[in-house]
Short mmCIF file of C-alpha atoms and ligand atoms in Angstrom, two decimals:
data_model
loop_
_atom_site.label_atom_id
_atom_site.label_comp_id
_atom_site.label_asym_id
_atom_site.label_seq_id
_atom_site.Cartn_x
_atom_site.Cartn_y
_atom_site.Cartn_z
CA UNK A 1 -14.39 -55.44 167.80
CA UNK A 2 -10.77 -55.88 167.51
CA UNK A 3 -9.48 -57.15 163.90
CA UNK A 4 -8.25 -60.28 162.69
CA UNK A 5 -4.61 -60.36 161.71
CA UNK A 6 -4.00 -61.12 158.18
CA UNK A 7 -0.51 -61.64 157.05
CA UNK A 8 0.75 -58.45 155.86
CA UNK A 9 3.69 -60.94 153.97
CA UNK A 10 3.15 -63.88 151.66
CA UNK A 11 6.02 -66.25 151.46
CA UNK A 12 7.48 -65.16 148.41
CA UNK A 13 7.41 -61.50 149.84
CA UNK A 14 8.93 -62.23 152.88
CA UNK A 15 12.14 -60.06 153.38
CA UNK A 16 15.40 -61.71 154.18
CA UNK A 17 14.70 -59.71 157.70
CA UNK A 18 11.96 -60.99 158.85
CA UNK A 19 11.77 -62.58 161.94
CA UNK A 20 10.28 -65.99 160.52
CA UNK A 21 13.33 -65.53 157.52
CA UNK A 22 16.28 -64.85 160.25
CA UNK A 23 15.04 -68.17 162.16
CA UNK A 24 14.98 -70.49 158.99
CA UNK A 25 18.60 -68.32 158.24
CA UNK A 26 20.01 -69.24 161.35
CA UNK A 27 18.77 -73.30 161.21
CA UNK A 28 20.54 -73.15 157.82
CA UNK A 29 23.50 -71.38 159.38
CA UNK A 30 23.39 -74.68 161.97
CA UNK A 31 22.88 -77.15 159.73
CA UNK A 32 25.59 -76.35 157.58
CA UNK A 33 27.84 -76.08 160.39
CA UNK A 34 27.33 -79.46 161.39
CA UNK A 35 27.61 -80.63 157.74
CA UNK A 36 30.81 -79.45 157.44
CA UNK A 37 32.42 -80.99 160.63
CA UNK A 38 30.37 -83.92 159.39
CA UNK A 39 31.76 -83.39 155.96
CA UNK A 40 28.48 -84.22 154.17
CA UNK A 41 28.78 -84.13 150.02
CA UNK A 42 26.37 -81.13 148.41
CA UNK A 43 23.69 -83.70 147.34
CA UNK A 44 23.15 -84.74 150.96
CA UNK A 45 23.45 -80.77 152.16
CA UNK A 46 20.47 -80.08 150.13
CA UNK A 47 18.59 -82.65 151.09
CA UNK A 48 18.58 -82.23 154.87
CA UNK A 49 18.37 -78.46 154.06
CA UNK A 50 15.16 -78.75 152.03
CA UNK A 51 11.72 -79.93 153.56
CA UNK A 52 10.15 -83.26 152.17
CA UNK A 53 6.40 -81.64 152.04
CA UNK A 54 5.52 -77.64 152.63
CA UNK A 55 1.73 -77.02 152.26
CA UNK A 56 0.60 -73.12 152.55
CA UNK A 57 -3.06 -72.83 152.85
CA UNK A 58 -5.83 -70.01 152.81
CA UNK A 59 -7.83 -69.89 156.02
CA UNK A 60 -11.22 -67.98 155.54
CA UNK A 61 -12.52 -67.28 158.87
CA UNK A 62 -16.64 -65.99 159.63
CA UNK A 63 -16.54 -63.36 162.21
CA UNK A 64 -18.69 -62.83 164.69
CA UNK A 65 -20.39 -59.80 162.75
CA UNK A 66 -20.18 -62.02 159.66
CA UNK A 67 -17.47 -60.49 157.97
CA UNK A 68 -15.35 -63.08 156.37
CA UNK A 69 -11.55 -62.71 156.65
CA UNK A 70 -8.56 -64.93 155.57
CA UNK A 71 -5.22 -66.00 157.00
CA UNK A 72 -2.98 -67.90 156.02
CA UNK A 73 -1.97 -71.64 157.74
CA UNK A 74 1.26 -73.65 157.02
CA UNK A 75 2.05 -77.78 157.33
CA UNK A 76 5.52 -78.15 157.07
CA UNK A 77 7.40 -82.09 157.39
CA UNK A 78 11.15 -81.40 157.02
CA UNK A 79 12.20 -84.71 156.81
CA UNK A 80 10.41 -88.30 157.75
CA UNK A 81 13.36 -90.63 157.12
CA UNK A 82 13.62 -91.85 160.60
CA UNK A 83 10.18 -92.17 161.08
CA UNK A 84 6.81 -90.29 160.88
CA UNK A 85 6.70 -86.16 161.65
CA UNK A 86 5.68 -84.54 164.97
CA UNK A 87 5.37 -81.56 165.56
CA UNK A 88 3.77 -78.36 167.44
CA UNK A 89 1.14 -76.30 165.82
CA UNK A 90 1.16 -72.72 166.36
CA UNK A 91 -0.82 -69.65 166.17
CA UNK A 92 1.09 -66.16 166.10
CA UNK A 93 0.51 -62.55 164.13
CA UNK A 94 4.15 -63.46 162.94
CA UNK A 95 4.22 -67.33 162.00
CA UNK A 96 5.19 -67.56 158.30
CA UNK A 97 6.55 -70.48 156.13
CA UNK A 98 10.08 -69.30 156.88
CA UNK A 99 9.72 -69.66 160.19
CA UNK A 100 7.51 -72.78 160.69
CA UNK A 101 10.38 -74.51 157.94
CA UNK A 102 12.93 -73.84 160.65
CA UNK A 103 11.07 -74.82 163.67
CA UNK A 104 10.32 -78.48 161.54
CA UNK A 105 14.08 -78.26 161.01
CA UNK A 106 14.80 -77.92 164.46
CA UNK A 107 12.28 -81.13 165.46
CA UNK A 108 13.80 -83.56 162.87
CA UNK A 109 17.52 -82.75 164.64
CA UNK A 110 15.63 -83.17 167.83
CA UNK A 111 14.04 -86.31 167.91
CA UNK A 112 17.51 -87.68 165.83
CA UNK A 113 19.02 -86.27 168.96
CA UNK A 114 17.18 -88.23 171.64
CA UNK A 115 17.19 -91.66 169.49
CA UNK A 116 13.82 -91.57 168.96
CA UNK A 117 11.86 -92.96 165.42
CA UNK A 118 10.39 -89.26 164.78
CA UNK A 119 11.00 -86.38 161.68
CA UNK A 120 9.88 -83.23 162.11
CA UNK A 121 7.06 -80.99 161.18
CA UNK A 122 6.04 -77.83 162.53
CA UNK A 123 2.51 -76.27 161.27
CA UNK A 124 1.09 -72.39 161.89
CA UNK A 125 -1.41 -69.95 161.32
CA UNK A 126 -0.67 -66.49 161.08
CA UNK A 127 -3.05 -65.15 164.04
CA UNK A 128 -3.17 -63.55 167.01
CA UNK A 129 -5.18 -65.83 169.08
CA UNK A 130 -6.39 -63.68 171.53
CA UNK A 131 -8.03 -61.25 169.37
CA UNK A 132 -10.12 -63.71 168.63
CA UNK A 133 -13.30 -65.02 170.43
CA UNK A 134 -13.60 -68.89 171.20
CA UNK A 135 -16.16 -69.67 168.57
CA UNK A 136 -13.80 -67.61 165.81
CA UNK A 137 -10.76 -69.65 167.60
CA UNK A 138 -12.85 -72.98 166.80
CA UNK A 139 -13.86 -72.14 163.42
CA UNK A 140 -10.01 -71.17 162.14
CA UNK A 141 -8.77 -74.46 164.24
CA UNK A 142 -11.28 -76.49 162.20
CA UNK A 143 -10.63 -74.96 159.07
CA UNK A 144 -7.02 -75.08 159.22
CA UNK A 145 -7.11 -78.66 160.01
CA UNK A 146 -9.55 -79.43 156.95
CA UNK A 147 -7.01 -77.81 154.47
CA UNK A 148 -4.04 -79.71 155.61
CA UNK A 149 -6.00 -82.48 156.53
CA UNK A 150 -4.16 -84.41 153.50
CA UNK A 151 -1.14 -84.76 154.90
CA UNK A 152 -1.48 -85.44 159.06
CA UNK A 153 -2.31 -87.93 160.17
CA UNK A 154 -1.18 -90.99 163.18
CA UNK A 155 0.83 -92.53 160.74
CA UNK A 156 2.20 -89.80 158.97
CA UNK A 157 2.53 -86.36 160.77
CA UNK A 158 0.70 -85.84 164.59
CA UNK A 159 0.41 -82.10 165.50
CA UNK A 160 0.91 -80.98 169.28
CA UNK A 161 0.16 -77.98 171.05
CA UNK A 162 2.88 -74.57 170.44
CA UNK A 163 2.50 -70.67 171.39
CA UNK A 164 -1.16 -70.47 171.52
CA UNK A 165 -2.46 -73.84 171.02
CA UNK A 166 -3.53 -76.12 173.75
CA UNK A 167 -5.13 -78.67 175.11
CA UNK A 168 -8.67 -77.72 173.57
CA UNK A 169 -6.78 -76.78 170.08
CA UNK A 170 -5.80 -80.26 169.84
CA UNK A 171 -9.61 -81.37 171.05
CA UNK A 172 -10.98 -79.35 167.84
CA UNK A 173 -8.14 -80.87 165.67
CA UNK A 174 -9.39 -84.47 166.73
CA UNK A 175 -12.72 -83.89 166.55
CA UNK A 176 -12.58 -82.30 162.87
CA UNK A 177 -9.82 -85.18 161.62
CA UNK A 178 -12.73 -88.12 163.01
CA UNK A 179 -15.40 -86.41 161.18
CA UNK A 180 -13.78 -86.77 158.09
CA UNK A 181 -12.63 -89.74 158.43
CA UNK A 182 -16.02 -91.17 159.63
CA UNK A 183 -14.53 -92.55 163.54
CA UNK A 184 -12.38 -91.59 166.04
CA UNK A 185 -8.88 -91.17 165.78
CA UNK A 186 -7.44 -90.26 169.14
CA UNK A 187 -3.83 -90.51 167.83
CA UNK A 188 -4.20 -87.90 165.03
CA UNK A 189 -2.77 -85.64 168.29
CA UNK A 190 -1.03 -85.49 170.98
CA UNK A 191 -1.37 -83.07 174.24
CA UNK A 192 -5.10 -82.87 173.94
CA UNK A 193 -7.59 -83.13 176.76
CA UNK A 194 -7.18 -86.65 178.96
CA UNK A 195 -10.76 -87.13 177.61
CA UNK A 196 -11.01 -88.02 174.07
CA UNK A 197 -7.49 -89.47 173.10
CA UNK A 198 -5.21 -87.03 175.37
CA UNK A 199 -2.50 -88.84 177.29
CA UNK A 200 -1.82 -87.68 181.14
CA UNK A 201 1.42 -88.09 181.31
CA UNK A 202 2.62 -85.38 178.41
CA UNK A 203 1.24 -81.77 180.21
CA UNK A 204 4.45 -80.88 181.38
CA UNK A 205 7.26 -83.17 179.53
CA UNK A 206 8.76 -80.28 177.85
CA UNK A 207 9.45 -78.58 181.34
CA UNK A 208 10.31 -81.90 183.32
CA UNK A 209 12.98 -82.34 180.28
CA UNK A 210 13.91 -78.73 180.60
CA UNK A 211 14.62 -79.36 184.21
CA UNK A 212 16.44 -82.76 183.47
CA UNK A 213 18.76 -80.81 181.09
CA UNK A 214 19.65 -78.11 183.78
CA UNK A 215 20.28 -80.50 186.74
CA UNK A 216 22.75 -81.93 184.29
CA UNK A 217 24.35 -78.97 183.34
CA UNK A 218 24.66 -78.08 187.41
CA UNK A 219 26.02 -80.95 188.14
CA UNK A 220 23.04 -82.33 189.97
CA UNK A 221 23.85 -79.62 192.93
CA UNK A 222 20.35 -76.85 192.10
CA UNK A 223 20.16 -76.21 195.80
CA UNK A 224 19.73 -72.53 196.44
CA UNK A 225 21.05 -71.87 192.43
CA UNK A 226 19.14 -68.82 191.58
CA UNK A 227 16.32 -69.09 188.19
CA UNK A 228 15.08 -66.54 185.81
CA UNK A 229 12.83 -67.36 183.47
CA UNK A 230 11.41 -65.52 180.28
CA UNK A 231 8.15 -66.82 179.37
CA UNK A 232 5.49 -68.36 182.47
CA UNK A 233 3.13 -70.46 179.41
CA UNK A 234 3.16 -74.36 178.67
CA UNK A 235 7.11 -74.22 178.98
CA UNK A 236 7.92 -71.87 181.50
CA UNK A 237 5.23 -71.72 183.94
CA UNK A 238 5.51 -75.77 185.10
CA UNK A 239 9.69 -75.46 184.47
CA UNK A 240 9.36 -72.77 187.08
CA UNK A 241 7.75 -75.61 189.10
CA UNK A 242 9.83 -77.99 189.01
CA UNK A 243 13.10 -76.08 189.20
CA UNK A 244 11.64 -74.87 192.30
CA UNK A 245 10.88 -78.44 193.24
CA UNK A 246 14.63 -79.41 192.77
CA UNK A 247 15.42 -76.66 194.81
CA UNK A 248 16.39 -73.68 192.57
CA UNK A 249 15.43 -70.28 193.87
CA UNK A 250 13.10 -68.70 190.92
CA UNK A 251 13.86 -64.94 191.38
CA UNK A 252 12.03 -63.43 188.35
CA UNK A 253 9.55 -64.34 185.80
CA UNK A 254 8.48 -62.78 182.75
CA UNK A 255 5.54 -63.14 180.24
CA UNK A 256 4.22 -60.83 177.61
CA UNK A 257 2.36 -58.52 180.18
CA UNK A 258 5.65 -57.64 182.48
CA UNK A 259 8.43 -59.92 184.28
CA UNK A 260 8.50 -59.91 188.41
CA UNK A 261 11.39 -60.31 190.60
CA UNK A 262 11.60 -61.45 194.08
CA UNK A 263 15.47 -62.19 195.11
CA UNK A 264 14.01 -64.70 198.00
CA UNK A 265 12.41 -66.39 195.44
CA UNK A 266 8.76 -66.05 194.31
CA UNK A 267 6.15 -68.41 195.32
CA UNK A 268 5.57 -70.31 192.06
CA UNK A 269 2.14 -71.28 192.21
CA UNK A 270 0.74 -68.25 193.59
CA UNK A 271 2.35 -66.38 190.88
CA UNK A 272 0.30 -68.83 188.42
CA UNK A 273 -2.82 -68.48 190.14
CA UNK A 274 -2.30 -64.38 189.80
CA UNK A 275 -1.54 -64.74 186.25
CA UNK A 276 -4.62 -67.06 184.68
CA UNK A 277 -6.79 -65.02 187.15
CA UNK A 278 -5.03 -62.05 185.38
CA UNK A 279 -3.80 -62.69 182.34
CA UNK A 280 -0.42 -62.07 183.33
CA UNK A 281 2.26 -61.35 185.41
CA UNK A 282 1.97 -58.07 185.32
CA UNK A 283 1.05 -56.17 188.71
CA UNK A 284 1.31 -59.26 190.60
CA UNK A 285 1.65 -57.71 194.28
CA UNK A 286 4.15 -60.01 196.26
CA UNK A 287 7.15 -58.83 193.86
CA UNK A 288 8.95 -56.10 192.23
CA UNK A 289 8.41 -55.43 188.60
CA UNK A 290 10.73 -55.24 186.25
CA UNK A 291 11.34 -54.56 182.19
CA UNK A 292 11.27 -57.75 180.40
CA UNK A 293 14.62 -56.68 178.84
CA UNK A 294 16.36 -56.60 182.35
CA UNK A 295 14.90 -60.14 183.38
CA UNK A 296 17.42 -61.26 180.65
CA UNK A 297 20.33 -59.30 181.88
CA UNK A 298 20.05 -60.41 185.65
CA UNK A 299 22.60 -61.60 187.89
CA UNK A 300 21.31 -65.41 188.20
CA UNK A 301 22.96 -68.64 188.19
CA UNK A 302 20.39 -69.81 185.36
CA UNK A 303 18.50 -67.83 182.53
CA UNK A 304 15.66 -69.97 181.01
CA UNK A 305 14.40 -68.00 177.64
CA UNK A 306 11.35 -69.99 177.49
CA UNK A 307 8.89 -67.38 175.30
CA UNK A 308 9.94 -66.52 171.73
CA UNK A 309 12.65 -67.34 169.21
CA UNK A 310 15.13 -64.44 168.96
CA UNK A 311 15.25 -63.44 172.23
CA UNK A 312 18.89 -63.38 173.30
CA UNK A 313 20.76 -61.46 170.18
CA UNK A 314 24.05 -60.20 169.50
CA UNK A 315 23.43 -56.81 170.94
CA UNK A 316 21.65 -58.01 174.53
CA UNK A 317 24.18 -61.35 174.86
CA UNK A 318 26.83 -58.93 175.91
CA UNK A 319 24.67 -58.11 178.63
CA UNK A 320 23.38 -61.73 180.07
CA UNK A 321 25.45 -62.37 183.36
CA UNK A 322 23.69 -66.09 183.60
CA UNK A 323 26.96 -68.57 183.67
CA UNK A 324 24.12 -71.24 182.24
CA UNK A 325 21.57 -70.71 179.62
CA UNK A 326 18.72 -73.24 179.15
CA UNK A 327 16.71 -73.13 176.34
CA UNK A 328 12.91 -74.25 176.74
CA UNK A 329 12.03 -72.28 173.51
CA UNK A 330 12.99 -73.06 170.47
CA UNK A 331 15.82 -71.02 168.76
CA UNK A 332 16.02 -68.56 171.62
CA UNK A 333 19.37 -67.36 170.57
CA UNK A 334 20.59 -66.16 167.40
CA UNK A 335 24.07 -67.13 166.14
CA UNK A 336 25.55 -64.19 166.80
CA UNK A 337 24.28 -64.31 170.53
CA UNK A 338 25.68 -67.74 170.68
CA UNK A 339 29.34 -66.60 169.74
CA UNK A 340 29.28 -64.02 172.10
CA UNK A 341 28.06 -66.33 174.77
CA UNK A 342 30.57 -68.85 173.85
CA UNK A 343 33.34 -66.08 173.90
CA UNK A 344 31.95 -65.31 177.80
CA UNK A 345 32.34 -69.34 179.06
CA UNK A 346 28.67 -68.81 179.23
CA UNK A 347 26.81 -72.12 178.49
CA UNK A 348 23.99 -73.01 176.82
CA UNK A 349 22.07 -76.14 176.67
CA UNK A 350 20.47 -76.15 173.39
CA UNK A 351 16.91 -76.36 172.02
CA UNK A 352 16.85 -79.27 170.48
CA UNK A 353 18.25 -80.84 173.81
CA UNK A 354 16.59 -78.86 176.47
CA UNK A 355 13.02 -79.04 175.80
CA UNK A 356 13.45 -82.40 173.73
CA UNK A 357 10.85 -83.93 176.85
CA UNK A 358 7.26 -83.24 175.40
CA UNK A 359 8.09 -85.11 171.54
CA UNK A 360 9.89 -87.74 174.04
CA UNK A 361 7.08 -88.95 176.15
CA UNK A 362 4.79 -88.88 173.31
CA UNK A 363 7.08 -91.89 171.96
CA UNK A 364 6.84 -93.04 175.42
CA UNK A 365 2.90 -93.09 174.94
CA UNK A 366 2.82 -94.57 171.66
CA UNK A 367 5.31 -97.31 173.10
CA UNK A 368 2.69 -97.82 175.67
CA UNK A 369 -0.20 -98.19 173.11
CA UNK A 370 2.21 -100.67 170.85
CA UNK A 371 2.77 -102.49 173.83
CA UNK A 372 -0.82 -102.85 175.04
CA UNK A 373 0.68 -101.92 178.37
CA UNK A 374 0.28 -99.26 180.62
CA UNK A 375 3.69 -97.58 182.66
CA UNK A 376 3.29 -95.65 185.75
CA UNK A 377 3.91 -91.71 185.98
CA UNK A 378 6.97 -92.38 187.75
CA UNK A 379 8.32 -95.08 185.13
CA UNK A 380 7.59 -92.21 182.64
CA UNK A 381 9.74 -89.95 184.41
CA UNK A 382 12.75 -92.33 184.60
CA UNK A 383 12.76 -93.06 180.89
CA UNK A 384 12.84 -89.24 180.07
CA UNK A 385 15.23 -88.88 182.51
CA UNK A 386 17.22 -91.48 180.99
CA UNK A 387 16.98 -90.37 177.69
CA UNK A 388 18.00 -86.82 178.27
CA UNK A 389 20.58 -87.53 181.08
CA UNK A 390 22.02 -89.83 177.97
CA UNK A 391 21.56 -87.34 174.80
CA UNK A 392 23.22 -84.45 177.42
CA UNK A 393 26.11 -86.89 178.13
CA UNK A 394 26.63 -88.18 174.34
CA UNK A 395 26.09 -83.62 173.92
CA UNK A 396 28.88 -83.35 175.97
CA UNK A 397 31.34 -86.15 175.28
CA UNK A 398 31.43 -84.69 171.51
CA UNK A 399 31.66 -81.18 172.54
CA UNK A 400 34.71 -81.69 174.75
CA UNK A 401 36.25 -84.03 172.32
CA UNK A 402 35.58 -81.80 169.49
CA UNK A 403 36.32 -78.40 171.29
CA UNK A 404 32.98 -77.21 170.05
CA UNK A 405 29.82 -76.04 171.97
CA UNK A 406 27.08 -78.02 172.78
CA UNK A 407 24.77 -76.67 170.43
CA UNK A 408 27.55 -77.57 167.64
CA UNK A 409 27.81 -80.70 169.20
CA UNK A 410 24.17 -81.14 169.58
CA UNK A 411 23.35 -80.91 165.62
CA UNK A 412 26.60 -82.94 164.71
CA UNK A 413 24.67 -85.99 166.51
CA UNK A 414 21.35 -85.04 165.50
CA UNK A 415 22.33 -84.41 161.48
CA UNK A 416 24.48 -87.09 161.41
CA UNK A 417 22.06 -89.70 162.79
CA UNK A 418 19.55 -88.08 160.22
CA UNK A 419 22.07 -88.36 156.88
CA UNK A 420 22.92 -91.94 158.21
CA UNK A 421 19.64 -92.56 157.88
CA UNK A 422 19.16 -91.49 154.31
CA UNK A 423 22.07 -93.81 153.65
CA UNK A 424 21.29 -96.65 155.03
CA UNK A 425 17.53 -96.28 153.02
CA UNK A 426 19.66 -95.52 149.77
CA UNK A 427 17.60 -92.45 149.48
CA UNK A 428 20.98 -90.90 149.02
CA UNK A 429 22.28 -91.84 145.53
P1 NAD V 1 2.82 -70.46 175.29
O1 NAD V 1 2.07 -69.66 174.29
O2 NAD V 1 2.09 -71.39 176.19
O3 NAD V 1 3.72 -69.50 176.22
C1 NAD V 1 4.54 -68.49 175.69
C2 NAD V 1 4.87 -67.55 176.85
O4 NAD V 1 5.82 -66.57 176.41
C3 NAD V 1 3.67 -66.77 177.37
O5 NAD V 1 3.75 -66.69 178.78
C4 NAD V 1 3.86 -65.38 176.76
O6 NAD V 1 3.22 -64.36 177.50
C5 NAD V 1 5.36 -65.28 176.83
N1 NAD V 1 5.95 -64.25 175.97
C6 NAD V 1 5.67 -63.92 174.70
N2 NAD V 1 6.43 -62.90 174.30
C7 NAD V 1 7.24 -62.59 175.34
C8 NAD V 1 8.25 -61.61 175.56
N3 NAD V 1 8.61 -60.76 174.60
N4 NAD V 1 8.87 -61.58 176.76
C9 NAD V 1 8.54 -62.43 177.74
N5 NAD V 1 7.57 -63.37 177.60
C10 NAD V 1 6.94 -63.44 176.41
O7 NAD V 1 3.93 -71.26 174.44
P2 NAD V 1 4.73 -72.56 174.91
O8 NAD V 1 4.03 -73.77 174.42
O9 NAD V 1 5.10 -72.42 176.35
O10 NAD V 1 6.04 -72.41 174.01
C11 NAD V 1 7.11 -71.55 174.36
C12 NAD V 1 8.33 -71.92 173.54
O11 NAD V 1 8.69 -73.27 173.80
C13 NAD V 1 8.16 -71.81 172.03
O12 NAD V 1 9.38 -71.43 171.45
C14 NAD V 1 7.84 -73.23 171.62
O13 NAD V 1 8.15 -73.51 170.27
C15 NAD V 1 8.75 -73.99 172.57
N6 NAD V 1 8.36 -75.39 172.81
C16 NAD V 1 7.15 -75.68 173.32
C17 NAD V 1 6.81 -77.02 173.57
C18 NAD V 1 5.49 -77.41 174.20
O14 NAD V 1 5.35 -78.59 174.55
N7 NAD V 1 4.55 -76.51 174.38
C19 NAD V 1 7.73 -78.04 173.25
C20 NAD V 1 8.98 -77.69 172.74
C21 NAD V 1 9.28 -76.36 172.52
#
């Protein structure tokens, strides 16, 4: 039987170079950039840089062979001044407070970002998911939920589905918040099943928003503009879709097993169907494999890192011959990557802008629900496309004005809409 993995790290004995540490480094290292072209006074730094709520919790978990094991689970709402925290729940070997702290970060400049009445929050357990069976799965999902069950809630912070959550996380995470609170309460979550409480309309946002944001950055011409993309799961198996619908040519694909190429472009769904049957991309017969480490450096008109923070560095940035990055994960690239990328006229369409489409059509839904009203898929898809064809434009307006890059640019609007926000409250004084 394999092992559950416990945290070898506690927060407080988390080195400064640990992955989750170098992620919440580099949000700081954002945040303060935009604070200074923003020219925010130390009391206001702090608070933006310091979450409103950070819960750490002890998950015991029964094994199968009735061994009882712990992990540990985070909640963490960075700031709810705008409006009530959403977030993605995760569950990875490495998620630690550092790192959940900077992906809540990342959502609160986000949602600031696309206009919409949303902080951010960002919750994990550190476990590997699939050394886990479905029963062990359902028990840490359930436990989890009833330790930070104090703080979520629809009103106050709505987990959604990360790296290794989905669909049937969120089911567990519904069920477990109704029992306790003695009914059902659909809207404790977001990107569960369509059946109870899930809404149709958000499998697939955070791709059809990735895809907005490239169009954009091509200049509406994707014909025959050749695709890479690192990472074939919620994010980058559907943006591989639709890229391929707007008729990019997807030449490689990677995923934890292996990354495929085919330079006449690989045949999307087939490649899907191969990897659930599978488990992976890995082996799949109508391409070539590659290293995942080349799938980055490949001569393509568009790289999407769409896997893991961290994945384009200082050291491999020198390498990328994309002319456009677009990032479907969050915090992809480092800093240093980014100035190096920058120096090469390479750009990148940032995080918090580029897969911004998943937290936006769950406002869409709860507009829906406030409205007693329901749209139609393709009224969805305008509105996203609205709103990220206009936080792009607004992106890019500053950054040419400004002479910065759109990630810069990105954060300016997204922290400044957030500090104006503690003004206008008076939490600021
Ligand atoms: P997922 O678990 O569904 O998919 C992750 C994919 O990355 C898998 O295919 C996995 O095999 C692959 N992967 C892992 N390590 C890799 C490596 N070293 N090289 C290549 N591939 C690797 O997760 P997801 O929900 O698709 O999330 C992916 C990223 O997008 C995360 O950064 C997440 O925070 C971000 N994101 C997700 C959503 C969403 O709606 N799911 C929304 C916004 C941002």
């Amino acid at each position: 039987m394999t092992t559950l993995t416990v945290p070898s790290t506690t927060p407080a004995a988390t080195t400064s170079a640990s992955p989750g540490r170098q992620a919440l480094d580099s949000a700081l290292f954002q945040l303060d950039q935009a604070a200074d072209r923003l020219d925010l006074d130390d009391s206001l730094r702090n608070m933006l840089a310091t979450p409103r709520r950070s819960l750490t919790v002890s998950v015991p978990v029964r094994r199968e062979d009735g061994r009882m094991d712990v992990v540990q689970g985070f909640r963490v709402q960075h700031n709810t001044t705008r409006g009530p925290a959403k977030g993605g729940i995760r569950f990875h070997p490495r998620t630690d407070v550092h790192e959940v702290t900077a992906l809540a970060m990342g959502m609160t400049w986000k949602c600031a970002l696309a206009g919409i009445p949303y902080g951010g929050a960002k919750g994990g357990v550190s476990v590997d998911p699939a050394s886990l069976s479905a029963r062990e799965l359902e028990r840490v999902t359930r436990r989890y939920v009833n330790e930070v069950l104090p703080i979520i809630g629809p009103e106050r912070d709505v987990p959604t589905p990360d790296v290794g959550t989905d669909e049937r996380t969120m089911a567990w995470i519904m069920d477990t918040y109704s029992v306790n609170a003695g009914y059902p309460v659909p809207g404790v979550t977001i990107g569960g099943p369509v059946t109870p409480g899930g809404a149709p309309d958000r499998a697939g946002a955070t791709s059809r928003g990735v895809r907005i944001a490239a169009l954009r950055a091509l200049d509406g011409s994707p014909e025959g503009r050749t695709v890479a993309i690192q990472g074939f799961g919620k994010v980058g198996a559907p943006a591989a879709r639709y890229l391929a619908d707007a008729g990019c040519l997807v030449v490689a694909v990677s995923d934890r097993t292996g990354a495929v190429i085919d330079r006449s472009g690989l045949d999307v769904d087939d490649l899907r169907a191969w990897s659930e049957e599978t488990g992976g991309v890995r082996g799949y017969h109508r391409a070539d494999a590659l290293s995942r480490e080349e799938l980055l450096e490949l001569d393509v008109d568009v790289l999407v890192p769409a896997a893991m923070e961290g994945a384009i560095t200082e050291e491999n940035a020198t390498r990328i011959r994309a002319g456009l990055v677009v990032e479907g994960a969050s915090s992809p690239t480092t800093p240093g990557a980014d100035r190096v990328l920058a120096d090469a006229g390479v750009t990148v369409v940032p995080d918090i802008l580029a897969n911004a489409g998943g937290v936006i059509v769950s406002y869409l839904e709860w507009l829906q629900d406030m409205q007693a009203r329901s749209w139609s898929a393709r009224e969805v898809d305008a509105r996203l496309r609205g709103i990220v064809e206009d936080a792009f434009d607004t992106t890019a307006t500053v950054a040419a004005e400004c002479g910065i890059t759109l990630r810069q640019a990105a954060h300016v609007i997204g922290v400044g809409r957030v500090a104006e926000a503690h003004r206008a409250r008076e939490l600021h004084s």
